[in-house]
Structure formats: C-alpha cells, structure tokens
CSV table of C-alpha atoms in Angstrom, one decimal:
chain,number,residue,atom,x,y,z
A,4,GLN,CA,-0.1,0.0,0.0
A,5,GLN,CA,1.0,3.4,-0.4
A,6,PRO,CA,2.7,5.4,1.6
A,7,VAL,CA,1.4,9.3,2.1
A,8,GLN,CA,3.3,11.8,2.0
A,9,SER,CA,2.5,15.5,3.6
A,10,PRO,CA,2.4,18.2,3.4
A,11,GLN,CA,2.1,17.9,-1.0
A,12,ALA,CA,3.7,20.6,-1.8
A,13,VAL,CA,5.4,23.3,0.2
A,14,ILE,CA,7.1,26.8,-0.6
A,15,LEU,CA,10.2,28.1,1.6
A,16,ARG,CA,12.4,31.2,1.6
A,17,GLU,CA,16.5,30.7,1.4
A,18,GLY,CA,17.3,30.0,4.5
A,19,GLU,CA,13.8,28.5,6.0
A,20,ASP,CA,13.3,25.0,7.2
A,21,ALA,CA,11.7,22.2,6.1
A,22,VAL,CA,9.9,18.7,6.9
A,23,ILE,CA,8.3,16.1,5.2
A,24,ASN,CA,6.9,13.6,6.4
A,25,CYS,CA,5.8,9.9,5.0
A,26,SER,CA,3.3,7.5,7.1
A,27,SER,CA,2.7,3.7,5.9
A,28,SER,CA,0.0,1.7,6.8
A,29,LYS,CA,2.0,-1.7,7.1
A,30,ALA,CA,4.9,-1.9,8.7
A,31,LEU,CA,8.4,-1.0,8.0
A,32,TYR,CA,11.8,-2.5,7.9
A,33,SER,CA,13.3,0.5,5.6
A,34,VAL,CA,12.5,3.9,4.1
A,35,HIS,CA,14.3,5.5,1.9
A,36,TRP,CA,14.5,9.2,0.3
A,37,TYR,CA,15.2,10.4,-2.8
A,38,ARG,CA,14.6,13.8,-4.4
A,39,GLN,CA,13.6,14.7,-7.9
A,40,LYS,CA,14.4,18.0,-10.1
A,41,HIS,CA,12.4,18.6,-13.0
A,42,GLY,CA,13.0,16.2,-15.9
A,43,GLU,CA,16.0,14.5,-14.6
A,44,ALA,CA,16.1,10.8,-13.0
A,45,PRO,CA,15.0,10.8,-8.8
A,46,VAL,CA,18.4,10.8,-6.7
A,47,PHE,CA,19.3,8.6,-3.8
A,48,LEU,CA,19.2,11.1,0.1
A,49,MET,CA,19.0,8.6,2.7
A,50,ILE,CA,17.8,5.1,3.6
A,51,LEU,CA,16.8,4.3,7.1
A,52,LEU,CA,16.4,0.6,8.8
A,53,LYS,CA,14.8,-0.6,11.5
A,54,GLY,CA,16.7,-1.0,14.8
A,55,GLY,CA,18.4,2.5,13.7
A,56,GLU,CA,21.1,2.4,11.0
A,57,GLN,CA,20.8,5.0,8.5
A,58,LYS,CA,22.9,5.5,5.8
A,59,GLY,CA,23.2,8.8,3.5
A,60,HIS,CA,24.2,12.4,2.6
A,61,GLU,CA,26.4,13.9,5.7
A,62,LYS,CA,23.9,16.9,5.3
A,63,ILE,CA,20.6,15.1,5.3
A,64,SER,CA,18.7,14.0,8.6
A,65,ALA,CA,15.7,12.3,9.1
A,66,SER,CA,14.2,10.2,11.6
A,67,PHE,CA,12.1,6.7,11.5
A,68,ASN,CA,10.0,5.8,13.8
A,69,GLU,CA,8.7,1.8,14.4
A,70,LYS,CA,6.1,2.7,16.5
A,71,LYS,CA,4.4,4.8,14.7
A,72,GLN,CA,5.5,4.0,10.8
A,73,GLN,CA,6.6,7.1,10.2
A,74,SER,CA,9.4,8.7,8.8
A,75,SER,CA,10.2,12.2,8.4
A,76,LEU,CA,13.0,14.7,6.6
A,77,TYR,CA,14.1,17.3,7.9
A,78,LEU,CA,15.7,20.1,5.7
A,79,THR,CA,17.0,22.4,7.7
A,80,ALA,CA,18.7,25.9,6.4
A,81,SER,CA,17.2,25.7,3.0
A,82,GLN,CA,18.8,26.2,-0.5
A,83,LEU,CA,18.1,26.8,-3.5
A,84,SER,CA,19.7,23.4,-5.3
A,85,TYR,CA,16.8,21.7,-2.7
A,86,SER,CA,14.1,22.7,-4.8
A,87,GLY,CA,13.0,19.2,-6.4
A,88,THR,CA,10.6,16.6,-5.5
A,89,TYR,CA,10.7,14.7,-3.0
A,90,PHE,CA,10.0,11.0,-2.6
A,91,CYS,CA,9.7,8.5,0.4
A,92,GLY,CA,9.9,5.2,-0.4
A,93,THR,CA,8.8,2.1,1.6
A,94,GLY,CA,10.1,-1.4,2.4
A,95,SER,CA,7.7,-3.8,4.5
A,96,GLY,CA,9.3,-7.2,5.9
A,97,GLY,CA,11.5,-9.6,3.3
A,98,ALA,CA,9.9,-7.8,-0.1
A,99,GLN,CA,13.0,-6.4,-1.3
A,100,LYS,CA,11.2,-3.7,-3.4
A,101,LEU,CA,9.9,-0.1,-2.5
A,102,VAL,CA,6.6,1.7,-2.6
A,103,PHE,CA,7.1,5.1,-3.2
A,104,GLY,CA,4.7,7.7,-1.6
A,105,GLN,CA,3.1,10.6,-4.2
A,106,GLY,CA,6.0,12.9,-3.3
A,107,THR,CA,6.1,16.5,-2.1
A,108,ARG,CA,6.9,19.0,-3.9
A,109,LEU,CA,9.9,21.4,-2.6
A,110,THR,CA,10.2,25.1,-3.8
A,111,ILE,CA,12.7,27.3,-2.6
A,112,ASN,CA,12.9,31.0,-3.5
A,113,PRO,CA,15.5,33.3,-2.6
B,23,GLY,CA,31.9,5.1,-13.7
B,24,ALA,CA,28.5,5.0,-16.3
B,25,GLY,CA,25.6,5.6,-14.6
B,26,VAL,CA,22.4,3.4,-15.4
B,27,SER,CA,21.3,4.4,-18.6
B,28,GLN,CA,18.2,4.3,-20.6
B,29,SER,CA,16.9,4.0,-24.4
B,30,PRO,CA,15.4,5.6,-26.2
B,31,SER,CA,15.1,8.9,-24.6
B,32,ASN,CA,11.9,9.9,-26.0
B,33,LYS,CA,9.2,7.2,-27.8
B,34,VAL,CA,6.3,8.8,-30.0
B,35,THR,CA,4.0,5.7,-31.4
B,36,GLU,CA,0.3,4.7,-32.6
B,37,LYS,CA,-2.2,3.7,-30.1
B,38,GLY,CA,-2.2,-0.2,-30.7
B,39,LYS,CA,1.7,-0.5,-31.8
B,40,ASP,CA,4.1,-2.6,-29.8
B,41,VAL,CA,7.5,-1.4,-27.9
B,42,GLU,CA,10.2,-2.2,-26.5
B,43,LEU,CA,12.9,0.3,-24.0
B,44,ARG,CA,15.8,-0.5,-23.0
B,45,CYS,CA,18.0,-0.4,-20.2
B,46,ASP,CA,21.5,-0.6,-18.9
B,47,PRO,CA,21.8,-1.6,-15.4
B,48,ILE,CA,25.7,-0.7,-14.0
B,49,SER,CA,28.0,-3.1,-13.7
B,50,GLY,CA,27.5,-5.3,-11.0
B,51,HIS,CA,24.9,-4.7,-10.0
B,52,THR,CA,22.1,-7.3,-9.7
B,53,ALA,CA,18.2,-6.1,-9.2
B,54,LEU,CA,17.2,-4.0,-11.7
B,55,TYR,CA,14.0,-2.3,-11.1
B,56,TRP,CA,11.3,-0.7,-13.7
B,57,TYR,CA,9.2,1.7,-12.6
B,58,ARG,CA,6.3,4.3,-14.2
B,59,GLN,CA,5.8,7.8,-13.6
B,60,SER,CA,3.1,9.2,-15.6
B,61,LEU,CA,2.5,13.8,-15.5
B,62,GLY,CA,3.3,15.2,-11.8
B,63,GLN,CA,2.8,11.7,-9.9
B,64,GLY,CA,4.4,9.4,-7.9
B,65,LEU,CA,6.6,5.9,-9.2
B,66,GLU,CA,4.5,3.3,-10.0
B,67,PHE,CA,7.2,-0.2,-9.4
B,68,LEU,CA,6.1,-2.2,-12.6
B,69,ILE,CA,8.6,-4.9,-11.9
B,70,TYR,CA,11.8,-6.0,-10.1
B,71,PHE,CA,15.2,-8.4,-11.1
B,72,GLN,CA,17.1,-10.0,-8.7
B,73,GLY,CA,19.8,-12.4,-9.6
B,74,ASN,CA,18.4,-15.2,-11.3
B,75,SER,CA,15.5,-15.3,-8.6
B,76,ALA,CA,12.3,-14.8,-10.4
B,77,PRO,CA,11.2,-11.6,-11.5
B,78,ASP,CA,8.8,-9.9,-8.8
B,79,LYS,CA,6.3,-8.8,-11.3
B,80,SER,CA,3.4,-8.0,-9.2
B,81,GLY,CA,3.7,-4.4,-10.9
B,82,LEU,CA,3.3,-4.9,-14.1
B,83,PRO,CA,-1.2,-2.9,-14.6
B,84,SER,CA,-2.0,-5.8,-17.2
B,85,ASP,CA,-0.6,-8.9,-19.6
B,86,ARG,CA,0.5,-6.3,-22.6
B,87,PHE,CA,3.7,-5.3,-20.1
B,88,SER,CA,6.1,-7.6,-20.4
B,89,ALA,CA,9.9,-7.4,-19.5
B,90,GLU,CA,13.5,-9.9,-19.5
B,91,ARG,CA,16.7,-9.0,-18.3
B,92,THR,CA,19.2,-11.0,-20.5
B,93,GLY,CA,22.0,-12.6,-19.4
B,94,GLY,CA,21.4,-10.3,-15.5
B,95,SER,CA,22.4,-7.7,-17.3
B,96,VAL,CA,20.3,-5.4,-20.0
B,97,SER,CA,16.5,-5.5,-19.3
B,98,THR,CA,14.2,-5.2,-21.9
B,99,LEU,CA,10.2,-3.7,-21.0
B,100,THR,CA,7.8,-5.0,-23.9
B,101,ILE,CA,4.2,-2.6,-23.4
B,102,GLN,CA,2.9,-4.6,-26.4
B,103,ARG,CA,-1.1,-2.7,-28.4
B,104,THR,CA,0.2,0.4,-26.2
B,105,GLN,CA,-3.1,2.3,-25.3
B,106,GLN,CA,-2.7,6.4,-24.4
B,107,GLU,CA,-3.0,5.6,-20.7
B,108,ASP,CA,0.6,4.1,-21.4
B,109,SER,CA,1.9,7.6,-21.8
B,110,ALA,CA,4.3,8.1,-19.4
B,111,VAL,CA,7.9,8.4,-18.4
B,112,TYR,CA,9.1,4.7,-17.2
B,113,LEU,CA,12.3,4.9,-15.8
B,114,CYS,CA,14.6,2.2,-14.4
B,115,ALA,CA,17.0,1.9,-11.9
B,116,SER,CA,19.4,-0.3,-10.1
B,117,SER,CA,20.5,-1.9,-6.8
B,118,PRO,CA,24.3,-4.0,-5.3
B,119,GLN,CA,22.1,-6.2,-3.9
B,120,GLY,CA,18.3,-6.3,-4.0
B,121,THR,CA,18.2,-5.7,-0.4
B,122,SER,CA,16.1,-2.5,1.9
B,123,TYR,CA,19.5,-1.4,2.5
B,124,ASN,CA,20.6,-0.5,-1.0
B,125,GLU,CA,20.0,2.5,-2.5
B,126,GLN,CA,18.6,2.9,-6.1
B,127,PHE,CA,20.7,4.2,-9.2
B,128,PHE,CA,17.9,5.9,-11.2
B,129,GLY,CA,18.7,5.7,-14.9
B,130,PRO,CA,17.0,9.1,-17.3
B,131,GLY,CA,14.1,7.6,-17.9
B,132,THR,CA,12.5,6.9,-22.1
B,133,ARG,CA,8.9,9.5,-22.2
B,134,LEU,CA,6.4,7.5,-24.2
B,135,THR,CA,4.0,9.2,-25.3
B,136,VAL,CA,1.1,7.4,-27.4
B,137,LEU,CA,-1.2,8.9,-29.8
C-alpha cells in the first residue's frame, strides 16, 4: 500500500527549514528518501532501517519511528538547490521492492 | 563510472503498436527495477529482477506489459498494443543487491507518448 506524504507541496524562502513526512499503514523495515528535479532522474538522499541504522548524505537528516510507521525528512537552512520533488519509498519485511509515495514538491525562493 | 542508461530517451508511437524500452544497469548491480511515472505523479513500481531469481511482476498493470533481463544485465520492457494511458516516463533503476539497505540508482528514463 502506498505511503502518504505530507505536505503535498511547500514553498520556502532560502534559509528556512522544512519537514517532510511519510506515513505507512504497513509495518516498515526500511524507508528510502529520493529527490527528483524537474526532468531529471530521482537521486538518492537517505535510507533508514528498522533498528536505527541510517545511510545517506551528511547534510541530510531524517528520523524513522517504527511504532508509528512514519519517517520524517528534515531540511534545515534550505538552499535554492534543495528545490525539487521529494519521494519516500517504503520497504516491508522481506520484500525487496519499494513502494513510493506521491511526492512532496519543495520550492525554495531567494 | 557509467550510470544507468536507458534508450530511447523519447518514444512516440501510435495506439495499438508495440514498443520496447531498454535499460542498461550499472555493471555488477544484481538488482534491477522498472517504474512508471505519469505526469506530476509518483513512482509506480512495475517489476523487479534480482540475480537469477524469478522476477517480481506484481506491479505490471496488465498482460500487455512484460519484461526480461538477459544475462543478468540488460533489461527490456515491452508494452504490446499500446494505449494512450500508457503514456508516461518509464524509469529503470539498479542496485548492488536487492535489499532494502541498498540505494537505487535511477536512469534518465524513457518518455513514452502514445498518440
């Protein structure tokens, strides 16, 4: 079942912070975060695993609440380059495929 | 090193025709995924290959869609008797292993337009 992302869209000024949320109705084993700029392929940001392991870019932070089956991506002191659509992808149990959310469109203005 | 490549980058076809989309994954990656992205929408899982295991076809929307992966490398997604609702960007991704701990590397996609 597809995870739900919120908000669907957000507009910020450069330097402001943003939080993007991803919720699932299924028990999660992993959450992936990707960013896609217009007309480009999605690019990996971070993976969070059940049990607390994380793998990703240093400047990105995220959390994974296993009990609530939720993950949040934190973008602090946003830069113009952060603009794009952010997708979470969730993995459940032994399944190795990811189910992606509908995306959150982030616009950073100068 | 070389990333995931896809061809063609754009494909325009007439309703009812068959199309083949190609994906070249990163060398050594055992897992390969196909996704479909309609305009302004998220990533819809289609099919997943992992090594020599039987593919996970659970996301294929109809029996007009099929995919194969030859020699554990190149993959072809075939859509038969295309319909206008098949118009979308088809993205391929590969991963070192097919586990939830491995990031997926996406190709640039093939934009399919069915007239």
